[in-house]
Amino acid sequence: MTNEALGQQPSNAFPNNGAKYWSSRNDAVALAKNSDWEKAIPLLEMLTKQYSDDGETWFLLGHGYLQTAQYSKAVPALEKTLELGTIMSGIPSASAPSNDIMIKIAQCYSALNDNQQALEWIQKALDFRWDDRKSLIDNSSFTNIAASDAFKKLSGEFRQAGLSRDKQWVEDLTFLLSEIKRLHVDPYHKTSLGQLEQQVDSITADIPDLTDQQIVFRMMQLLASVGNGHNFIVPTHSLKGSFNRLPVSFYWFNDGLYIVSANERYQHLIGRKVISVGHTPVLQALSAVGSINARDNEMQQYWLAPFYLSLPQVLAGLSLVDNVDKVLLTVADSKGKQETISLTGAPFNFAGFPTLPKLASDNNPAYLNNKSDNYWFLNNKEDNYLYLQFNAVAQQKPQSLAQFSREIKQRVIQDNVENLVLDLRHNSGGNGSIIPPLTRALIHFSEQNENNQLFVIVGRNTFSAAHLLLADLNRLTDAIIVGEPSGSRPNHLGEAGWFKLPYSGVWGIISSQYHQASKAEDHRIWIAPHLPVTLTSEAYFSAKDPAMEQIIQLIKKHE
């Protein structure tokens, strides 16, 4: 906790006219959401005077002062917010977690040229597991202190001049361990401090004999040993030690590992089954990847192990190949004829972990058609269902998720929808604070008519913020869950605490929060489907969607 409830006495002052207060409060929130601070601030000043125990009005007032450069007024308002607490969301450029508010206070002090207070508040935020440390780098709010060593140490960008290559890696390794200790909400749930330190000592001793990429691989193993799914290094776009990626990507179907996409030169390999990596049978190779794949459950191994198998430096680190520039794969065509191919990796961009790609043909099922859209829907009146695909928990122009949710709610009433299918198969999370309008719309549909059926399609990729939505629907509705087990647990260690190592620029995330999306005694390792449906390679390459086929059968049976 960042505040203390005991000793915080409630005010005896209450508004004279509660209805008028409530109306003014609604107006103030609406004005804040539209960033109309000229009108919002006077209302919020009045509201906090009439009733001083609401952390949300203090938060809006403090943020409004910050946005209008009234820094000396912003500080006490934001400090009062910290005393009371708030969970407000939906305000542009405003983030309500306590450690984010501490950074806002630091920004105010920096603008007031009180550098010492600015540094102290940044330190407070870091002490309370502030999870966006790397955003301090090149942050315009701290221009006047950016050049100081004290600020660089807080931002994680301090680099001592004249260090040798090996000493730089030792410093990065030390920084990584310190971030695990600082950021992770429960760093020793799977390992111990002693075991982590032993790994660090082992890597340190080996650094002189390791390449940069081998050091990054060992760091990946270190972070993976902490356990749970929100712990990983993204081994690309760093100053040193970046990995390459093969020109093909894989997917682990229930009948094996297949090549599902490739660059132009290797298009002919799409659809081939992978038999071995180097001289190692493919299932053994996939199992070996577990040493760097921190995960909540084994569905994440099905999801992410194929990605890691496409990185030659990972294959070399696991002793699956001898040469990172020449990766040998044995593949088989549809008739079982095998051949061994040699592939070379290349630098790659990372825009999130891969999902099942769209087929090259024009005959794609709905779940593959609009994967680049964060959310979209179609109303299939012929088969009597509305299909809503939610691919990423992020806003999409020109329609916000709240606006989209209202449209869904209206369309359900307008078209008398009786069956709604929510597809979360591609959704591995995002900004969970924007989900509530969609949750409410789906609960409204479920409760509107006792004959209405809500189906939720899930799988290995259903993770993080998307999994929180799934857990809510599982707990609050009678939704029929279809597909594979989900990629996380109902109650899990999560959130993305970003880090960037100072010398190498290696970056990744560490779990910084605990999410209890279900009852405290819920120990499920995943949310299991009520209607289990798997995806075979034959179904995928034939443009079939077994999950939707099963749902349509249920709908027809229910009619």
Coordinates of C-alpha atoms in Angstrom, one line a residue:
M1 CA 0.0 0.0 0.0
T2 CA 1.2 3.5 -0.8
N3 CA -1.0 5.2 1.9
E4 CA -2.2 4.5 5.4
A5 CA -5.9 4.3 6.2
L6 CA -5.6 4.3 10.0
G7 CA -5.5 7.8 11.4
Q8 CA -7.1 9.3 8.2
Q9 CA -10.2 10.8 9.9
P10 CA -13.3 11.3 7.7
S11 CA -14.6 14.9 7.3
N12 CA -17.6 16.1 9.2
A13 CA -18.5 18.5 6.3
F14 CA -21.1 17.3 3.8
P15 CA -22.8 19.1 0.9
N16 CA -25.9 21.0 1.8
N17 CA -27.6 19.9 -1.4
G18 CA -26.5 16.3 -2.2
A19 CA -28.4 16.2 -5.6
K20 CA -26.8 19.5 -6.7
Y21 CA -23.4 18.2 -5.6
W22 CA -23.8 14.9 -7.5
S23 CA -24.9 16.8 -10.6
S24 CA -21.9 19.2 -10.4
R25 CA -19.6 16.2 -9.9
N26 CA -20.9 14.5 -13.1
D27 CA -20.4 17.8 -15.0
A28 CA -16.9 18.1 -13.7
V29 CA -16.0 14.5 -14.7
A30 CA -17.5 15.1 -18.2
L31 CA -15.5 18.3 -18.6
A32 CA -12.3 16.6 -17.5
K33 CA -12.9 13.8 -20.0
N34 CA -13.1 16.5 -22.7
S35 CA -10.0 18.2 -21.3
D36 CA -12.0 21.4 -20.7
W37 CA -10.1 22.4 -17.7
E38 CA -11.1 26.1 -17.8
K39 CA -14.6 25.0 -16.8
A40 CA -13.7 21.9 -14.9
I41 CA -11.3 23.4 -12.4
P42 CA -13.7 25.9 -10.7
L43 CA -16.2 23.1 -10.3
L44 CA -13.6 20.8 -8.8
E45 CA -12.4 23.5 -6.4
M46 CA -16.0 23.9 -5.2
L47 CA -16.5 20.1 -4.9
T48 CA -13.4 19.5 -2.9
K49 CA -14.4 22.3 -0.5
Q50 CA -17.9 20.9 -0.1
Y51 CA -16.7 17.4 0.5
S52 CA -13.0 16.6 1.0
D53 CA -13.1 12.7 1.3
D54 CA -13.4 11.9 -2.4
G55 CA -10.0 11.0 -3.9
E56 CA -11.4 11.2 -7.4
T57 CA -12.3 14.9 -7.3
W58 CA -8.9 15.7 -5.8
F59 CA -7.2 13.7 -8.5
L60 CA -9.1 15.5 -11.3
L61 CA -8.3 18.9 -9.6
G62 CA -4.6 18.0 -9.3
H63 CA -4.4 16.8 -12.8
G64 CA -6.2 19.9 -14.1
Y65 CA -3.8 22.1 -12.3
L66 CA -0.9 20.2 -13.8
Q67 CA -2.4 20.4 -17.3
T68 CA -2.8 24.2 -16.9
A69 CA 0.7 24.7 -15.5
Q70 CA -0.6 25.6 -12.0
Y71 CA 2.1 23.5 -10.5
S72 CA 2.2 24.9 -6.9
K73 CA -1.6 24.2 -6.7
A74 CA -1.3 20.8 -8.2
V75 CA 1.1 19.4 -5.6
P76 CA -1.2 19.6 -2.5
A77 CA -4.2 18.3 -4.6
L78 CA -2.2 15.3 -5.8
E79 CA -0.8 14.7 -2.3
K80 CA -4.3 14.6 -1.0
T81 CA -5.2 12.2 -3.7
L82 CA -2.4 9.9 -2.5
E83 CA -3.8 10.0 1.0
L84 CA -7.3 9.0 -0.1
G85 CA -6.6 6.8 -3.1
T86 CA -8.4 6.7 -6.5
I87 CA -9.1 4.3 -9.3
M88 CA -10.4 6.9 -11.8
S89 CA -9.8 6.1 -15.5
G90 CA -10.9 7.5 -18.8
I91 CA -9.3 10.9 -18.4
P92 CA -6.9 11.9 -21.3
S93 CA -3.2 11.9 -20.4
A94 CA -4.1 11.0 -16.8
S95 CA -3.1 7.8 -15.1
A96 CA -4.4 7.2 -11.6
P97 CA -2.2 4.5 -10.0
S98 CA -0.4 6.0 -6.9
N99 CA 3.1 5.7 -8.3
D100 CA 2.0 7.5 -11.5
I101 CA 0.6 10.3 -9.3
M102 CA 4.0 10.5 -7.6
I103 CA 5.6 11.1 -11.0
K104 CA 3.1 13.9 -11.6
I105 CA 4.2 15.5 -8.4
A106 CA 7.8 15.1 -9.5
Q107 CA 6.9 16.9 -12.7
C108 CA 5.4 19.7 -10.8
Y109 CA 8.5 20.2 -8.6
S110 CA 10.7 20.0 -11.7
A111 CA 8.7 22.8 -13.3
L112 CA 9.0 24.8 -10.1
N113 CA 12.8 24.3 -10.2
D114 CA 12.7 22.4 -7.0
N115 CA 15.1 19.7 -8.3
Q116 CA 15.6 17.9 -5.0
Q117 CA 11.9 17.4 -4.4
A118 CA 11.5 16.2 -8.0
L119 CA 14.2 13.6 -7.5
E120 CA 12.8 12.5 -4.2
W121 CA 9.3 12.0 -5.7
I122 CA 10.7 10.0 -8.6
Q123 CA 12.5 7.8 -6.1
K124 CA 9.3 7.3 -4.1
A125 CA 7.5 6.2 -7.3
L126 CA 10.3 3.7 -8.0
D127 CA 10.1 2.4 -4.5
F128 CA 6.5 1.7 -5.0
R129 CA 7.2 -0.3 -8.2
W130 CA 6.5 2.3 -10.8
D131 CA 6.6 0.3 -13.9
D132 CA 7.5 2.8 -16.7
R133 CA 11.0 3.8 -15.6
K134 CA 12.4 3.9 -19.1
S135 CA 9.9 6.7 -20.0
L136 CA 12.0 9.0 -17.9
I137 CA 14.6 8.9 -20.6
D138 CA 14.1 12.0 -22.8
N139 CA 11.1 13.0 -20.8
S140 CA 10.5 16.7 -21.5
S141 CA 9.1 17.3 -18.1
F142 CA 12.5 16.7 -16.5
T143 CA 14.7 18.7 -19.0
N144 CA 16.2 20.8 -16.2
I145 CA 17.5 17.8 -14.3
A146 CA 18.1 15.4 -17.2
A147 CA 21.8 15.9 -17.3
S148 CA 22.4 15.2 -13.6
D149 CA 23.9 11.9 -12.6
A150 CA 21.2 11.6 -9.9
F151 CA 18.5 11.7 -12.5
K152 CA 20.3 9.4 -14.9
K153 CA 20.6 6.8 -12.1
L154 CA 16.9 7.1 -11.4
S155 CA 16.0 6.8 -15.1
G156 CA 18.3 3.8 -15.5
E157 CA 20.4 5.6 -18.1
F158 CA 23.5 6.3 -16.0
R159 CA 26.6 5.0 -17.8
Q160 CA 30.0 5.3 -16.2
A161 CA 32.6 6.4 -18.8
G162 CA 35.6 4.2 -19.6
L163 CA 34.1 0.8 -18.6
S164 CA 35.3 -2.2 -20.5
R165 CA 32.9 -4.3 -22.5
D166 CA 32.8 -7.0 -19.8
K167 CA 32.3 -4.4 -17.0
Q168 CA 29.4 -2.9 -19.0
W169 CA 27.7 -6.3 -19.2
V170 CA 28.3 -6.8 -15.4
E171 CA 26.6 -3.5 -14.7
D172 CA 23.6 -4.4 -16.9
L173 CA 23.3 -7.7 -15.2
T174 CA 23.3 -6.0 -11.8
F175 CA 20.7 -3.6 -13.0
L176 CA 18.5 -6.4 -14.3
L177 CA 18.6 -8.2 -10.9
S178 CA 17.9 -4.9 -9.1
E179 CA 14.8 -4.4 -11.3
I180 CA 13.6 -7.9 -10.7
K181 CA 13.8 -7.2 -6.9
R182 CA 12.2 -3.7 -7.3
L183 CA 9.5 -4.3 -9.8
H184 CA 8.3 -7.9 -9.4
V185 CA 5.3 -8.1 -7.0
D186 CA 6.4 -11.6 -5.8
P187 CA 9.9 -12.3 -7.2
Y188 CA 10.5 -15.4 -5.1
H189 CA 7.3 -17.4 -5.7
K190 CA 9.1 -19.9 -7.9
T191 CA 12.8 -19.3 -7.1
S192 CA 14.8 -17.8 -4.2
L193 CA 17.0 -14.7 -3.9
G194 CA 19.9 -17.0 -3.3
Q195 CA 19.2 -19.0 -6.5
L196 CA 18.9 -15.7 -8.5
E197 CA 22.1 -14.4 -7.2
Q198 CA 23.8 -17.8 -8.0
Q199 CA 22.7 -17.4 -11.6
V200 CA 24.0 -13.8 -11.7
D201 CA 27.3 -14.9 -10.3
S202 CA 27.5 -17.7 -12.9
I203 CA 26.8 -15.4 -15.8
T204 CA 29.2 -12.8 -14.5
A205 CA 32.0 -15.4 -14.4
D206 CA 31.2 -16.5 -17.9
I207 CA 30.9 -13.0 -19.5
P208 CA 34.5 -12.8 -20.8
D209 CA 33.9 -16.1 -22.8
L210 CA 30.4 -15.2 -24.1
T211 CA 29.3 -13.2 -27.1
D212 CA 26.9 -10.4 -26.6
Q213 CA 24.0 -12.5 -27.9
Q214 CA 25.0 -15.4 -25.6
I215 CA 24.9 -13.0 -22.6
V216 CA 21.4 -11.9 -23.6
F217 CA 20.3 -15.5 -23.9
R218 CA 21.6 -16.2 -20.3
M219 CA 19.7 -13.1 -19.1
M220 CA 16.5 -14.5 -20.7
Q221 CA 17.0 -17.7 -18.7
L222 CA 17.6 -15.7 -15.6
L223 CA 14.3 -13.7 -16.0
A224 CA 12.4 -16.8 -17.0
S225 CA 13.4 -18.5 -13.8
V226 CA 11.3 -16.0 -11.9
G227 CA 8.3 -17.7 -13.4
N228 CA 4.8 -16.4 -14.6
G229 CA 3.9 -15.0 -17.9
H230 CA 4.7 -11.3 -17.7
N231 CA 8.5 -11.7 -17.5
F232 CA 10.5 -11.7 -20.7
I233 CA 13.2 -10.0 -22.7
V234 CA 12.5 -8.8 -26.2
P235 CA 15.9 -9.6 -27.9
T236 CA 15.8 -7.0 -30.7
H237 CA 16.4 -3.3 -31.3
S238 CA 19.0 -3.1 -28.5
L239 CA 22.4 -1.4 -28.7
K240 CA 24.1 -4.7 -28.2
G241 CA 23.1 -8.4 -28.3
S242 CA 20.1 -8.2 -30.7
F243 CA 18.9 -11.6 -32.1
N244 CA 17.9 -12.5 -35.6
R245 CA 14.7 -14.3 -36.7
L246 CA 14.2 -17.0 -39.3
P247 CA 12.3 -16.2 -42.5
V248 CA 9.5 -18.5 -41.4
S249 CA 7.2 -18.7 -38.5
F250 CA 5.6 -21.7 -36.8
Y251 CA 2.3 -22.6 -35.1
W252 CA 1.8 -25.6 -32.8
F253 CA -1.4 -27.3 -33.8
N254 CA -2.7 -30.4 -32.0
D255 CA -1.2 -32.6 -34.7
G256 CA 2.3 -31.0 -34.7
L257 CA 4.4 -27.9 -35.5
Y258 CA 3.8 -26.4 -38.9
I259 CA 5.2 -23.5 -40.9
V260 CA 2.3 -21.0 -41.2
S261 CA 4.1 -17.9 -42.8
A262 CA 7.3 -17.1 -44.6
N263 CA 9.0 -14.4 -46.6
E264 CA 8.7 -14.3 -50.3
R265 CA 11.6 -16.6 -50.9
Y266 CA 10.2 -19.4 -48.7
Q267 CA 6.5 -19.2 -49.5
H268 CA 6.7 -22.8 -50.8
L269 CA 7.4 -24.0 -47.2
I270 CA 4.0 -22.8 -45.8
G271 CA 2.1 -25.9 -44.7
R272 CA 5.1 -28.1 -44.1
K273 CA 5.3 -30.0 -40.9
V274 CA 8.5 -29.6 -38.8
I275 CA 10.0 -32.9 -37.9
S276 CA 13.3 -31.8 -36.3
V277 CA 15.4 -28.8 -35.4
G278 CA 19.0 -29.6 -36.2
H279 CA 19.2 -33.2 -35.0
T280 CA 16.6 -32.7 -32.2
P281 CA 13.0 -34.0 -32.6
V282 CA 10.7 -31.1 -32.7
L283 CA 8.7 -32.0 -29.5
Q284 CA 12.0 -32.2 -27.6
A285 CA 13.1 -28.8 -29.1
L286 CA 9.8 -27.2 -28.0
S287 CA 10.2 -28.6 -24.5
A288 CA 13.8 -27.2 -24.3
V289 CA 12.4 -23.7 -25.0
G290 CA 10.6 -23.8 -21.6
S291 CA 13.9 -22.7 -19.9
I292 CA 13.4 -19.2 -21.4
N293 CA 9.6 -19.1 -21.7
A294 CA 8.3 -17.7 -18.4
R295 CA 4.6 -18.6 -18.3
D296 CA 1.4 -18.8 -16.3
N297 CA 0.5 -22.2 -17.6
E298 CA 1.5 -24.6 -20.3
M299 CA -0.9 -23.1 -22.9
Q300 CA 1.7 -20.3 -23.1
Q301 CA 4.2 -22.9 -24.1
Y302 CA 2.0 -23.8 -27.1
W303 CA 1.6 -20.1 -27.8
L304 CA 5.2 -18.8 -27.4
A305 CA 7.6 -21.7 -27.8
P306 CA 7.1 -21.6 -31.6
F307 CA 8.1 -18.0 -31.6
Y308 CA 11.3 -18.7 -29.7
L309 CA 12.1 -21.6 -32.0
S310 CA 12.3 -19.0 -34.8
L311 CA 15.2 -17.2 -33.1
P312 CA 18.6 -18.8 -34.1
Q313 CA 20.4 -17.4 -31.0
V314 CA 17.8 -19.2 -28.8
L315 CA 18.4 -22.4 -30.7
A316 CA 22.1 -22.1 -30.2
G317 CA 21.7 -21.2 -26.5
L318 CA 19.7 -24.4 -26.1
S319 CA 22.3 -26.4 -28.0
L320 CA 19.8 -27.3 -30.7
V321 CA 22.0 -25.9 -33.5
D322 CA 25.8 -25.4 -33.8
N323 CA 25.7 -22.5 -36.2
V324 CA 23.4 -19.5 -35.8
D325 CA 23.9 -18.5 -39.4
K326 CA 22.8 -21.9 -40.7
V327 CA 19.7 -23.4 -39.1
L328 CA 18.8 -26.9 -40.3
L329 CA 15.2 -27.9 -40.2
T330 CA 13.7 -31.2 -41.4
V331 CA 10.2 -30.7 -42.7
A332 CA 7.6 -32.9 -44.3
D333 CA 5.0 -32.2 -47.0
S334 CA 1.4 -33.3 -46.9
K335 CA 2.4 -36.7 -48.3
G336 CA 5.0 -37.3 -45.6
K337 CA 8.0 -36.7 -47.9
Q338 CA 10.9 -35.2 -45.8
E339 CA 13.6 -32.8 -46.7
T340 CA 16.2 -30.8 -44.7
I341 CA 16.4 -27.1 -45.4
S342 CA 19.0 -24.5 -44.3
L343 CA 17.7 -21.1 -43.1
T344 CA 19.5 -17.9 -42.1
G345 CA 18.0 -15.4 -39.7
A346 CA 17.8 -11.6 -40.1
P347 CA 17.1 -8.6 -37.8
F348 CA 13.4 -8.2 -37.0
N349 CA 10.9 -5.8 -35.7
F350 CA 8.8 -6.7 -32.7
A351 CA 5.2 -5.6 -32.7
G352 CA 3.9 -8.2 -30.2
F353 CA 4.0 -11.9 -30.1
P354 CA 2.7 -13.5 -33.2
T355 CA -0.8 -14.8 -33.7
L356 CA -2.1 -17.3 -36.3
P357 CA -1.7 -15.5 -39.7
K358 CA -4.3 -14.9 -42.3
L359 CA -4.2 -17.4 -45.2
A360 CA -2.9 -16.4 -48.6
S361 CA -6.1 -17.3 -50.3
D362 CA -9.2 -15.1 -50.4
N363 CA -11.3 -17.8 -48.6
N364 CA -10.5 -16.9 -45.0
P365 CA -12.8 -17.6 -42.1
A366 CA -14.0 -14.6 -40.2
Y367 CA -11.6 -15.1 -37.3
L368 CA -8.6 -14.5 -39.7
N369 CA -10.1 -11.8 -41.8
N370 CA -9.7 -8.6 -39.8
K371 CA -6.9 -9.4 -37.3
S372 CA -5.4 -5.9 -37.7
D373 CA -8.6 -4.3 -36.3
N374 CA -8.7 -4.1 -32.5
Y375 CA -12.4 -4.7 -32.5
W376 CA -15.2 -5.2 -35.1
F377 CA -18.4 -7.2 -35.5
L378 CA -20.7 -8.6 -38.1
N379 CA -24.4 -9.7 -37.7
N380 CA -25.0 -13.1 -39.3
K381 CA -28.8 -13.2 -39.5
E382 CA -28.7 -16.4 -41.6
D383 CA -27.2 -18.4 -38.7
N384 CA -28.7 -16.2 -36.0
Y385 CA -25.7 -14.7 -34.2
L386 CA -23.7 -11.5 -33.8
Y387 CA -20.0 -12.1 -34.1
L388 CA -17.7 -9.7 -32.1
Q389 CA -14.0 -10.1 -32.5
F390 CA -11.9 -8.3 -29.9
N391 CA -8.2 -8.6 -31.0
A392 CA -6.4 -6.1 -28.8
V393 CA -7.3 -4.1 -25.6
A394 CA -6.5 -0.8 -27.2
Q395 CA -8.4 2.2 -28.6
Q396 CA -9.1 2.3 -32.3
K397 CA -9.9 5.4 -34.3
P398 CA -12.4 6.8 -35.1
Q399 CA -14.5 4.8 -32.6
S400 CA -13.3 4.3 -29.0
L401 CA -14.0 1.0 -27.3
A402 CA -16.7 2.7 -25.2
Q403 CA -18.4 4.0 -28.3
F404 CA -18.1 0.6 -30.0
S405 CA -19.6 -1.0 -26.9
R406 CA -22.6 1.3 -27.0
E407 CA -23.1 0.4 -30.7
I408 CA -23.0 -3.3 -29.8
K409 CA -25.6 -2.7 -27.1
Q410 CA -27.8 -0.7 -29.5
R411 CA -27.4 -3.3 -32.3
V412 CA -28.4 -6.2 -29.9
I413 CA -31.6 -4.4 -29.1
Q414 CA -32.3 -3.1 -32.6
D415 CA -31.8 -6.5 -34.3
N416 CA -33.2 -8.6 -31.5
V417 CA -29.9 -10.6 -31.2
E418 CA -30.3 -13.8 -29.3
N419 CA -26.8 -15.2 -29.7
L420 CA -23.6 -13.2 -29.3
V421 CA -20.1 -14.7 -30.0
L422 CA -17.1 -12.9 -28.4
D423 CA -13.9 -14.0 -30.0
L424 CA -10.8 -13.5 -27.8
R425 CA -8.5 -16.0 -29.6
H426 CA -6.0 -13.4 -30.9
N427 CA -6.2 -11.1 -27.8
S428 CA -3.1 -11.1 -25.6
G429 CA -4.0 -7.9 -23.7
G430 CA -3.4 -4.2 -23.6
N431 CA -4.9 -1.4 -21.5
G432 CA -7.3 -3.1 -19.1
S433 CA -8.7 0.2 -17.8
I434 CA -10.7 0.7 -21.1
I435 CA -12.5 -2.7 -20.8
P436 CA -15.5 -1.9 -18.4
P437 CA -17.9 -0.5 -21.1
L438 CA -17.6 -3.7 -23.1
T439 CA -17.9 -5.8 -20.0
R440 CA -21.1 -4.0 -19.1
A441 CA -22.5 -4.3 -22.7
L442 CA -21.9 -8.1 -22.7
I443 CA -23.4 -8.5 -19.2
H444 CA -26.4 -6.4 -20.3
F445 CA -26.9 -8.8 -23.3
S446 CA -26.6 -11.8 -21.1
E447 CA -29.2 -10.5 -18.6
Q448 CA -31.6 -8.9 -21.1
N449 CA -33.3 -12.1 -22.0
E450 CA -33.0 -15.5 -20.2
N451 CA -32.9 -17.2 -23.6
N452 CA -29.9 -15.1 -24.8
Q453 CA -26.7 -17.1 -25.3
L454 CA -23.3 -15.5 -24.9
F455 CA -20.4 -17.6 -26.3
V456 CA -16.7 -16.7 -25.7
I457 CA -14.1 -18.3 -27.9
V458 CA -10.7 -18.5 -26.1
G459 CA -7.3 -20.1 -26.6
R460 CA -3.6 -20.0 -25.8
N461 CA -3.3 -16.3 -26.8
T462 CA -6.1 -15.1 -24.5
F463 CA -3.8 -13.4 -21.9
S464 CA -3.3 -10.4 -19.7
A465 CA -6.0 -7.7 -20.0
A466 CA -8.1 -9.9 -22.3
H467 CA -7.9 -12.7 -19.7
L468 CA -9.3 -10.3 -17.1
L469 CA -12.3 -9.7 -19.3
L470 CA -12.7 -13.5 -19.8
A471 CA -12.5 -14.0 -16.0
D472 CA -15.2 -11.3 -15.4
L473 CA -17.5 -12.9 -17.9
N474 CA -16.9 -16.4 -16.5
R475 CA -17.7 -15.1 -13.0
L476 CA -20.6 -12.7 -13.7
T477 CA -22.5 -14.4 -16.6
D478 CA -23.4 -17.9 -17.9
A479 CA -21.2 -17.5 -20.9
I480 CA -20.4 -20.7 -22.8
I481 CA -16.6 -20.8 -23.2
V482 CA -15.5 -22.4 -26.4
G483 CA -12.1 -23.5 -27.7
E484 CA -8.8 -24.3 -25.8
P485 CA -7.9 -23.6 -22.2
S486 CA -6.8 -20.0 -21.7
G487 CA -3.3 -18.7 -21.6
S488 CA -3.3 -17.5 -18.0
R489 CA -4.9 -18.2 -14.6
P490 CA -7.9 -16.3 -13.2
N491 CA -5.7 -15.0 -10.3
H492 CA -2.2 -14.3 -11.6
L493 CA 0.9 -12.2 -11.4
G494 CA 0.8 -9.7 -14.2
E495 CA 1.1 -6.2 -15.6
A496 CA 4.0 -5.0 -17.7
G497 CA 6.8 -3.3 -15.8
W498 CA 9.1 -2.1 -18.5
F499 CA 12.9 -2.0 -18.1
K500 CA 15.8 -1.0 -20.3
L501 CA 19.4 -1.9 -19.4
P502 CA 21.7 1.1 -19.5
Y503 CA 24.7 -0.1 -21.5
S504 CA 23.3 -2.7 -23.9
G505 CA 19.8 -1.2 -24.3
V506 CA 18.3 -4.7 -23.8
W507 CA 14.6 -4.3 -22.9
G508 CA 11.7 -6.3 -21.6
I509 CA 9.0 -6.5 -18.9
I510 CA 8.7 -7.7 -15.3
S511 CA 5.5 -8.5 -13.5
S512 CA 4.6 -5.7 -11.2
Q513 CA 1.1 -6.4 -9.9
Y514 CA -1.1 -9.2 -8.7
H515 CA -4.5 -9.5 -10.4
Q516 CA -7.2 -11.2 -8.4
A517 CA -10.0 -11.6 -11.0
S518 CA -11.8 -14.3 -9.2
K519 CA -12.5 -15.4 -5.6
A520 CA -9.4 -15.8 -3.4
E521 CA -9.7 -19.6 -3.3
D522 CA -9.8 -19.9 -7.1
H523 CA -6.7 -22.0 -7.9
R524 CA -7.5 -22.9 -11.5
I525 CA -4.5 -23.1 -13.7
W526 CA -6.5 -21.7 -16.6
I527 CA -10.1 -21.1 -17.6
A528 CA -11.2 -24.3 -19.2
P529 CA -13.7 -24.4 -22.1
H530 CA -17.2 -25.7 -21.5
L531 CA -17.2 -26.7 -25.2
P532 CA -13.6 -28.0 -25.9
V533 CA -12.6 -27.5 -29.6
T534 CA -9.2 -27.9 -31.0
L535 CA -7.6 -26.6 -34.2
T536 CA -5.9 -29.1 -36.5
S537 CA -3.5 -28.1 -39.3
E538 CA -5.9 -29.5 -41.8
A539 CA -8.7 -27.3 -40.5
Y540 CA -6.6 -24.2 -40.5
F541 CA -5.1 -24.7 -44.0
S542 CA -8.6 -25.6 -45.3
A543 CA -9.9 -22.3 -44.0
K544 CA -12.3 -24.0 -41.5
D545 CA -13.2 -22.7 -38.1
P546 CA -14.2 -25.7 -35.9
A547 CA -15.1 -23.4 -33.0
M548 CA -17.6 -21.5 -34.9
E549 CA -18.9 -24.7 -36.5
Q550 CA -19.6 -26.1 -33.0
I551 CA -21.3 -22.9 -31.9
I552 CA -23.6 -22.8 -34.9
Q553 CA -24.6 -26.3 -34.2
L554 CA -25.5 -25.4 -30.6
I555 CA -27.4 -22.3 -31.8
K556 CA -29.5 -24.4 -34.2
K557 CA -30.1 -27.0 -31.5
H558 CA -31.3 -24.3 -29.1
E559 CA -33.8 -22.8 -31.6

